[in-house]
């Protein structure tokens, strides 16, 4: 029987283990980001995400135009950052509404067109 000498264990990423950060000028607490999606529309890459607003934090709509960097960090099972993406948006939209007829959560939705030339893959060999 031969011995396995070059075995590398593989840990798949889970879809619910991530952090999202904007550049330092726009301080949205990481725990408020609830989901994200990246997809293409023709030649454009689109990034969508949403946050909950809380009694301690409400998004200032004027900050939308201050967002110059988006970082997505993927986490392993114990919460260590293992890799991710960083990019610059070249266009952005946001939307939130509140309504006395709806007692749901106050959510802010963001949509960015990604500058595809600015995408940087982050891993243990780069700055996470």
mmCIF file of C-alpha atoms in Angstrom:
data_model
loop_
_atom_site.group_PDB
_atom_site.id
_atom_site.type_symbol
_atom_site.label_atom_id
_atom_site.label_comp_id
_atom_site.label_asym_id
_atom_site.label_seq_id
_atom_site.Cartn_x
_atom_site.Cartn_y
_atom_site.Cartn_z
ATOM 1 C CA UNK A 1 0.000 0.000 0.000
ATOM 2 C CA UNK A 2 1.389 3.410 -0.950
ATOM 3 C CA UNK A 3 1.373 6.411 1.340
ATOM 4 C CA UNK A 4 -0.327 9.667 0.427
ATOM 5 C CA UNK A 5 2.326 12.343 0.749
ATOM 6 C CA UNK A 6 0.959 15.351 -1.148
ATOM 7 C CA UNK A 7 -2.556 15.541 0.256
ATOM 8 C CA UNK A 8 -4.028 19.001 0.733
ATOM 9 C CA UNK A 9 -7.352 19.129 2.601
ATOM 10 C CA UNK A 10 -10.042 21.282 1.012
ATOM 11 C CA UNK A 11 -12.572 23.347 2.942
ATOM 12 C CA UNK A 12 -15.406 24.632 0.732
ATOM 13 C CA UNK A 13 -16.541 28.205 1.264
ATOM 14 C CA UNK A 14 -20.014 28.621 2.727
ATOM 15 C CA UNK A 15 -22.331 31.285 1.332
ATOM 16 C CA UNK A 16 -23.105 32.721 4.783
ATOM 17 C CA UNK A 17 -19.499 33.428 5.834
ATOM 18 C CA UNK A 18 -18.486 36.827 4.557
ATOM 19 C CA UNK A 19 -17.749 40.408 5.529
ATOM 20 C CA UNK A 20 -18.276 43.461 3.347
ATOM 21 C CA UNK A 21 -16.487 46.738 3.880
ATOM 22 C CA UNK A 22 -16.561 50.063 2.108
ATOM 23 C CA UNK A 23 -13.570 52.411 2.124
ATOM 24 C CA UNK A 24 -12.673 54.006 5.481
ATOM 25 C CA UNK A 25 -14.582 57.224 4.761
ATOM 26 C CA UNK A 26 -17.922 55.340 4.754
ATOM 27 C CA UNK A 27 -18.233 53.487 8.046
ATOM 28 C CA UNK A 28 -20.987 50.886 7.726
ATOM 29 C CA UNK A 29 -20.650 48.227 10.450
ATOM 30 C CA UNK A 30 -19.828 44.872 8.809
ATOM 31 C CA UNK A 31 -22.526 42.993 10.739
ATOM 32 C CA UNK A 32 -25.284 45.047 9.050
ATOM 33 C CA UNK A 33 -24.611 43.567 5.587
ATOM 34 C CA UNK A 34 -27.142 40.793 5.024
ATOM 35 C CA UNK A 35 -26.435 39.455 1.539
ATOM 36 C CA UNK A 36 -24.721 40.180 -1.736
ATOM 37 C CA UNK A 37 -24.798 39.121 -5.343
ATOM 38 C CA UNK A 38 -22.359 39.614 -8.221
ATOM 39 C CA UNK A 39 -23.517 39.011 -11.775
ATOM 40 C CA UNK A 40 -23.085 40.363 -15.259
ATOM 41 C CA UNK A 41 -25.447 42.356 -17.451
ATOM 42 C CA UNK A 42 -23.853 42.289 -20.874
ATOM 43 C CA UNK A 43 -20.304 43.551 -20.453
ATOM 44 C CA UNK A 44 -20.975 45.117 -17.025
ATOM 45 C CA UNK A 45 -20.380 43.380 -13.703
ATOM 46 C CA UNK A 46 -23.038 44.282 -11.152
ATOM 47 C CA UNK A 47 -22.613 44.046 -7.370
ATOM 48 C CA UNK A 48 -25.719 44.203 -5.193
ATOM 49 C CA UNK A 49 -25.883 44.193 -1.431
ATOM 50 C CA UNK A 50 -28.192 45.320 1.337
ATOM 51 C CA UNK A 51 -27.919 46.386 4.938
ATOM 52 C CA UNK A 52 -30.311 46.630 7.845
ATOM 53 C CA UNK A 53 -30.626 49.992 9.541
ATOM 54 C CA UNK A 54 -30.698 49.954 13.325
ATOM 55 C CA UNK A 55 -31.369 52.361 16.158
ATOM 56 C CA UNK A 56 -27.580 52.800 16.355
ATOM 57 C CA UNK A 57 -26.882 53.205 12.635
ATOM 58 C CA UNK A 58 -28.704 54.763 9.691
ATOM 59 C CA UNK A 59 -27.083 55.134 6.301
ATOM 60 C CA UNK A 60 -26.495 58.728 5.195
ATOM 61 C CA UNK A 61 -27.544 58.875 1.506
ATOM 62 C CA UNK A 62 -24.822 61.436 0.743
ATOM 63 C CA UNK A 63 -22.243 58.751 1.646
ATOM 64 C CA UNK A 64 -23.190 56.831 -1.503
ATOM 65 C CA UNK A 65 -20.994 59.159 -3.532
ATOM 66 C CA UNK A 66 -18.076 58.689 -1.123
ATOM 67 C CA UNK A 67 -17.878 54.912 -1.711
ATOM 68 C CA UNK A 68 -14.690 54.368 -3.694
ATOM 69 C CA UNK A 69 -13.749 50.803 -2.668
ATOM 70 C CA UNK A 70 -15.673 47.656 -1.836
ATOM 71 C CA UNK A 71 -14.010 44.691 -0.125
ATOM 72 C CA UNK A 72 -15.605 41.271 0.263
ATOM 73 C CA UNK A 73 -13.824 38.932 2.676
ATOM 74 C CA UNK A 74 -14.669 35.230 2.832
ATOM 75 C CA UNK A 75 -14.391 33.485 6.201
ATOM 76 C CA UNK A 76 -13.498 29.934 7.201
ATOM 77 C CA UNK A 77 -15.564 27.978 9.784
ATOM 78 C CA UNK A 78 -13.883 29.695 12.739
ATOM 79 C CA UNK A 79 -14.221 33.219 11.313
ATOM 80 C CA UNK A 80 -10.702 33.730 9.939
ATOM 81 C CA UNK A 81 -10.486 35.692 6.702
ATOM 82 C CA UNK A 82 -9.178 33.315 4.023
ATOM 83 C CA UNK A 83 -9.637 35.217 0.749
ATOM 84 C CA UNK A 84 -11.823 37.732 -1.000
ATOM 85 C CA UNK A 85 -12.247 40.458 -3.594
ATOM 86 C CA UNK A 86 -11.621 44.183 -3.707
ATOM 87 C CA UNK A 87 -12.894 46.501 -6.410
ATOM 88 C CA UNK A 88 -13.847 50.052 -7.275
ATOM 89 C CA UNK A 89 -17.363 50.960 -8.348
ATOM 90 C CA UNK A 90 -17.746 53.077 -11.469
ATOM 91 C CA UNK A 91 -21.451 53.694 -10.930
ATOM 92 C CA UNK A 92 -23.776 53.337 -7.968
ATOM 93 C CA UNK A 93 -27.415 53.409 -6.899
ATOM 94 C CA UNK A 94 -29.130 52.993 -3.563
ATOM 95 C CA UNK A 95 -32.721 52.734 -2.453
ATOM 96 C CA UNK A 96 -34.566 52.637 0.806
ATOM 97 C CA UNK A 97 -38.070 53.442 1.839
ATOM 98 C CA UNK A 98 -40.109 53.389 4.981
ATOM 99 C CA UNK A 99 -43.872 53.084 5.192
ATOM 100 C CA UNK A 100 -46.297 53.302 8.107
ATOM 101 C CA UNK A 101 -48.278 50.481 6.458
ATOM 102 C CA UNK A 102 -45.321 48.079 6.718
ATOM 103 C CA UNK A 103 -43.782 47.065 10.045
ATOM 104 C CA UNK A 104 -40.840 45.231 8.412
ATOM 105 C CA UNK A 105 -37.173 46.039 8.791
ATOM 106 C CA UNK A 106 -35.650 49.199 7.364
ATOM 107 C CA UNK A 107 -33.326 47.992 4.609
ATOM 108 C CA UNK A 108 -31.003 49.946 2.328
ATOM 109 C CA UNK A 109 -30.301 48.313 -1.040
ATOM 110 C CA UNK A 110 -27.145 49.148 -2.993
ATOM 111 C CA UNK A 111 -26.241 48.428 -6.588
ATOM 112 C CA UNK A 112 -22.817 49.127 -8.067
ATOM 113 C CA UNK A 113 -21.394 48.773 -11.535
ATOM 114 C CA UNK A 114 -17.942 47.296 -10.975
ATOM 115 C CA UNK A 115 -14.858 48.718 -12.654
ATOM 116 C CA UNK A 116 -13.677 45.309 -13.899
ATOM 117 C CA UNK A 117 -10.100 46.585 -14.345
ATOM 118 C CA UNK A 118 -9.945 47.316 -10.599
ATOM 119 C CA UNK A 119 -10.818 43.824 -9.319
ATOM 120 C CA UNK A 120 -8.147 42.401 -7.027
ATOM 121 C CA UNK A 121 -8.291 38.850 -5.710
ATOM 122 C CA UNK A 122 -7.312 38.724 -2.054
ATOM 123 C CA UNK A 123 -5.675 35.689 -0.476
ATOM 124 C CA UNK A 124 -3.266 34.860 2.292
ATOM 125 C CA UNK A 125 -0.375 36.160 0.145
ATOM 126 C CA UNK A 126 -1.983 39.605 -0.281
ATOM 127 C CA UNK A 127 -3.347 42.061 2.231
ATOM 128 C CA UNK A 128 -6.709 40.844 3.484
#
